[in-house]
Every structure is written in structure tokens, then in C-alpha cells.
PDB file of C-alpha atoms and ligand atoms in Angstrom:
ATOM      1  CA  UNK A   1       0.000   0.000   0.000  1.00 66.00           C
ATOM      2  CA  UNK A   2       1.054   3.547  -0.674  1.00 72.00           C
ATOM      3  CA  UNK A   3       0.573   6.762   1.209  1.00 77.00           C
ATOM      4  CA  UNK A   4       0.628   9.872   0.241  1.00 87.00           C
ATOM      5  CA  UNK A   5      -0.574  13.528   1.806  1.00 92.00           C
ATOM      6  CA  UNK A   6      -3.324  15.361  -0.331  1.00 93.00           C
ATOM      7  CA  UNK A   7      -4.478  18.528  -0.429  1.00 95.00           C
ATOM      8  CA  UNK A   8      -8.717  18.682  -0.074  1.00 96.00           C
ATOM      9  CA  UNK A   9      -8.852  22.463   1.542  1.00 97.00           C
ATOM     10  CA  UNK A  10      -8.488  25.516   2.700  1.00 98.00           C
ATOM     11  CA  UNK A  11      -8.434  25.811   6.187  1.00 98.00           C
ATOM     12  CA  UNK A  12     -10.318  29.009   5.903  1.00 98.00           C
ATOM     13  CA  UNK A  13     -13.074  27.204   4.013  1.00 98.00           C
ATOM     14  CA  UNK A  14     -13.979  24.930   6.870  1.00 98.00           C
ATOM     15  CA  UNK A  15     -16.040  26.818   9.551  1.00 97.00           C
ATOM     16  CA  UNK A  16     -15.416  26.064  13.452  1.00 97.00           C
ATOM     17  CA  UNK A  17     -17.462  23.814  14.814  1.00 97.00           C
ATOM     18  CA  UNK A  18     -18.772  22.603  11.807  1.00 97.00           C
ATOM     19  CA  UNK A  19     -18.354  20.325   8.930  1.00 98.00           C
ATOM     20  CA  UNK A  20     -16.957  20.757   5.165  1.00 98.00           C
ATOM     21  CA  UNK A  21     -18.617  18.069   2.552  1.00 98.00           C
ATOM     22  CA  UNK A  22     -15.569  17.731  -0.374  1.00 97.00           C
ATOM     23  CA  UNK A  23     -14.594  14.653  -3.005  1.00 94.00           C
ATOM     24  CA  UNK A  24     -10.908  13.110  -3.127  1.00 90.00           C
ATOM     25  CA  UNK A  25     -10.059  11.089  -6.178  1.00 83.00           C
ATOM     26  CA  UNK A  26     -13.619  10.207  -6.438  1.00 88.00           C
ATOM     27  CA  UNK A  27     -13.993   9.746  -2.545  1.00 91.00           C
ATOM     28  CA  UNK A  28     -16.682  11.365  -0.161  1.00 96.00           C
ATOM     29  CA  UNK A  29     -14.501  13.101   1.876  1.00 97.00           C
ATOM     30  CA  UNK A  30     -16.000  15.480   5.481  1.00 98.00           C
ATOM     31  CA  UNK A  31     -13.647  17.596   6.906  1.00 98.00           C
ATOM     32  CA  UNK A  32     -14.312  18.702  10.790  1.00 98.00           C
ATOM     33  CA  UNK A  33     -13.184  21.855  12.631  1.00 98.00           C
ATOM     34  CA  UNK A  34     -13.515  21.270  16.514  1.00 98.00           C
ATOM     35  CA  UNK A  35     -11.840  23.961  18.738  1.00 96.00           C
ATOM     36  CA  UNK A  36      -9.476  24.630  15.564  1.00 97.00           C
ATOM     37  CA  UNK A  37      -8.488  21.139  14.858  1.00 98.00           C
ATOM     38  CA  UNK A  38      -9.192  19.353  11.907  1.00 98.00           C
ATOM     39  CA  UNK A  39     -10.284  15.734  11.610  1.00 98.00           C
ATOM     40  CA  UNK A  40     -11.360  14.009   8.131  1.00 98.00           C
ATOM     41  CA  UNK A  41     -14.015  10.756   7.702  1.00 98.00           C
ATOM     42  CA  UNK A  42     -15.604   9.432   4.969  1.00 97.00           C
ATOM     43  CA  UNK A  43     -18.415  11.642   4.552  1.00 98.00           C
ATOM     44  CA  UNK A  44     -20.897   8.311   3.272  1.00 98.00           C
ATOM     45  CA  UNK A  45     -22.595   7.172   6.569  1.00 98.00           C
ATOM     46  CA  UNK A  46     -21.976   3.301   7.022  1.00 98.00           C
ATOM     47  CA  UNK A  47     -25.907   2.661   7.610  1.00 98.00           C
ATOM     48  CA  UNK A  48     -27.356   4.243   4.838  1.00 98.00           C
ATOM     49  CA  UNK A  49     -27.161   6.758   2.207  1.00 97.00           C
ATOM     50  CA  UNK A  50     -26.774   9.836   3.695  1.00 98.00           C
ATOM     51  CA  UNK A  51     -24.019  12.657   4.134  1.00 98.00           C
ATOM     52  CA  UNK A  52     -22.564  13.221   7.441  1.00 98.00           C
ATOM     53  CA  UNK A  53     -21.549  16.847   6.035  1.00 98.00           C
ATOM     54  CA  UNK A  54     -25.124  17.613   5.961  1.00 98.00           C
ATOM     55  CA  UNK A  55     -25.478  16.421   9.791  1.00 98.00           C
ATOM     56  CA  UNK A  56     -24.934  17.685  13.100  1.00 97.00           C
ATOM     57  CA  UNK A  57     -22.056  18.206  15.373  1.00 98.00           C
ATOM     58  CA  UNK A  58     -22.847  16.884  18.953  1.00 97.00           C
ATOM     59  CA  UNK A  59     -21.699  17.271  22.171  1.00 96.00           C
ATOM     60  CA  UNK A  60     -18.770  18.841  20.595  1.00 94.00           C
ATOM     61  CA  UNK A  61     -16.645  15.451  19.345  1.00 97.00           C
ATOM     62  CA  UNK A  62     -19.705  13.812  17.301  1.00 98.00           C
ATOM     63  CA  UNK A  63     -21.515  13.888  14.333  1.00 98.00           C
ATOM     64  CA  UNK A  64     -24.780  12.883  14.048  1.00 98.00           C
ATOM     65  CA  UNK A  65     -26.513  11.492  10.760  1.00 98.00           C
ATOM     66  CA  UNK A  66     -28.941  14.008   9.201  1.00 98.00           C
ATOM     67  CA  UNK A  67     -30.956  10.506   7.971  1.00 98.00           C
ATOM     68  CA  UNK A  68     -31.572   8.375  11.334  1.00 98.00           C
ATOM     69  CA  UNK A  69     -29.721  10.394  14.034  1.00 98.00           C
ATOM     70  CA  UNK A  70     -26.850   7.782  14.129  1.00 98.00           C
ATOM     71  CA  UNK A  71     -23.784   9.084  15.652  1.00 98.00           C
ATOM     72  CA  UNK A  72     -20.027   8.491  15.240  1.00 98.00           C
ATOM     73  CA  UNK A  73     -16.946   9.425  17.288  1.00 98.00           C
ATOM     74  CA  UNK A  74     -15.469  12.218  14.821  1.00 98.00           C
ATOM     75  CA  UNK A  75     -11.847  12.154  16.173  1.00 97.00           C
ATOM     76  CA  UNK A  76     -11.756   7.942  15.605  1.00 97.00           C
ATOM     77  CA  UNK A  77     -14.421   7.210  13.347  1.00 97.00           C
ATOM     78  CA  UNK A  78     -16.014   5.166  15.451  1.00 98.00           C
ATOM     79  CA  UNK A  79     -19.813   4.194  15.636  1.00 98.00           C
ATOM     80  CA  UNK A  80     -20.720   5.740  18.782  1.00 98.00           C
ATOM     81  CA  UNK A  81     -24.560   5.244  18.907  1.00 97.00           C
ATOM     82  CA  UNK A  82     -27.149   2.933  16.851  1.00 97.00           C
ATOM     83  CA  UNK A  83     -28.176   2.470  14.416  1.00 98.00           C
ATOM     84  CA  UNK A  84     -24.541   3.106  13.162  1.00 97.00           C
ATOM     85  CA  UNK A  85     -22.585  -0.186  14.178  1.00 98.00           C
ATOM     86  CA  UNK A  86     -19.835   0.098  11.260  1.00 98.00           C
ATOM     87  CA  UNK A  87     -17.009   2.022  12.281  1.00 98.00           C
ATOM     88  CA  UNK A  88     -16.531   4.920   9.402  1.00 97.00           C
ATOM     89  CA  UNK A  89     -13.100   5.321   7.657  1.00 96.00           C
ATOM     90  CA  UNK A  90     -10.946   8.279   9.002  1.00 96.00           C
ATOM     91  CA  UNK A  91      -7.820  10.120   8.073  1.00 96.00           C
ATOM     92  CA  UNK A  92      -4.893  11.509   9.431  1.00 96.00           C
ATOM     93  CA  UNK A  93      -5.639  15.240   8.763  1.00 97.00           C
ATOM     94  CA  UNK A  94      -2.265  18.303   8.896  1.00 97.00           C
ATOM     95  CA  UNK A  95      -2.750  21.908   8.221  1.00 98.00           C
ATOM     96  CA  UNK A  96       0.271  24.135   6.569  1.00 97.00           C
ATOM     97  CA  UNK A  97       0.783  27.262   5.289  1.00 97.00           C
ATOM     98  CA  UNK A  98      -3.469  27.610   5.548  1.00 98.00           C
ATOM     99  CA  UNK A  99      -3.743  23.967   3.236  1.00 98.00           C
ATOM    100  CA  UNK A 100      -5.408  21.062   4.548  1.00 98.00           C
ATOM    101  CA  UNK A 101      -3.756  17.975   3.424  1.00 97.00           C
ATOM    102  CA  UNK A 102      -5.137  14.258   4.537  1.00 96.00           C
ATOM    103  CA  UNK A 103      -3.072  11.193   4.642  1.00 94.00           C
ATOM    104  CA  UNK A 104      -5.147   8.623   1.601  1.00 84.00           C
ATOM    105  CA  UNK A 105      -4.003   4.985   1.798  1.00 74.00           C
ATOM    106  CA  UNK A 106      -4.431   3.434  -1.544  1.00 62.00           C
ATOM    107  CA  UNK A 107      -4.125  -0.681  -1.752  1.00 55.00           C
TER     108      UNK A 107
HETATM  109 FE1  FES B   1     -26.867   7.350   8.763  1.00 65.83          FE
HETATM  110 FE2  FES B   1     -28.959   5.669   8.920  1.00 65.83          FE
HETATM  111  S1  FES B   1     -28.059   6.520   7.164  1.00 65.83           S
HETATM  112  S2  FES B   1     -27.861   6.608  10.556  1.00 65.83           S
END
């Protein structure tokens, strides 16, 4: 597998405490700015067909699905309340020089 850094943003264009919906090489791609970090999931929920860029943030380190009020740790990935069960992908996120770049692992 190979791993490279890719720029998806601005960090400007994502606003705090909120979500930014964006595509990667053909992948659904949400960006997250909590407390002026940025984290980066898939942005296809695991239980259905919905985009977690169009959800909520709660209790400040989750998002919740706009479709059936799933909820998944936003800082892991991980399903954090049903009916999300499947873990979501997640990616090492940097910012420099104002860029966002996330880590992509291609097989
Ligand atoms: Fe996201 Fe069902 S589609 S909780």
C-alpha cells in the first residue's frame, strides 16, 4: 500500500465547529473543525445513504446522521450510537501554510 498527503482544503473554508462536505479522487470526503483542529471521515454514513456533512455536530466530538440520528466518534471514526454499528473510515488530517492535506491509503 502507498501513502501519500493530499491537499482537499483551505483551512479558511472549513467553519469552526462545523463540517466541510468535499470529493478526493472520487472519494466522499467530510472535513471537521472542533476547537481549531481538523479531523477528516468518509463523509458516506456506514448505515445508509446519507451525508454526514449535511449532519450535526454533537456534544462537541460527534456527528450525528442528518438521515436516522446515528452518531459516530469524529476524532476515531467510530460508531458511537445505533443504528450506526460500522465504524466509518478516518484520516490523518495536517494543516500548513493555511492547506489542509489528509493522509489517503491506496491498496
Ligand atoms: Fe446514517 Fe442511517 S443513514 S444513521
Amino acid at each position: 500500500a502507498t501513502e501519500e498527503w493530499v491537499r482537499v482544503a483551505d483551512y479558511d473554508d472549513v467553519p469552526e465547529e462545523d463540517t466541510l462536505g468535499t470529493e478526493i479522487g472520487g472519494v466522499p470526503v467530510c472535513l471537521y473543525k472542533l476547537d481549531g483542529e481538523i479531523y477528516a471521515t468518509d463523509n458516506k454514513c456506514t448505515h445508509g445513504d446519507a451525508d454526514l456533512s449535511d449532519g450535526l455536530i454533537q456534544d462537541g466530538c460527534e456527528i450525528e446522521c442528518p438521515l436516522h440520528e446515528g452518531r459516530f466518534d469524529i476524532r476515531s471514526g467510530k460508531a458511537a450510537s445505533p443504528p450506526c454499528s460500522e465504524d466509518l473510515r478516518s484520516y490523518p488530517a495536517r494543516v500548513e501554510g493555511g492547506v489542509i492535506y489528509i493522509k489517503l491509503v491506496q491498496a
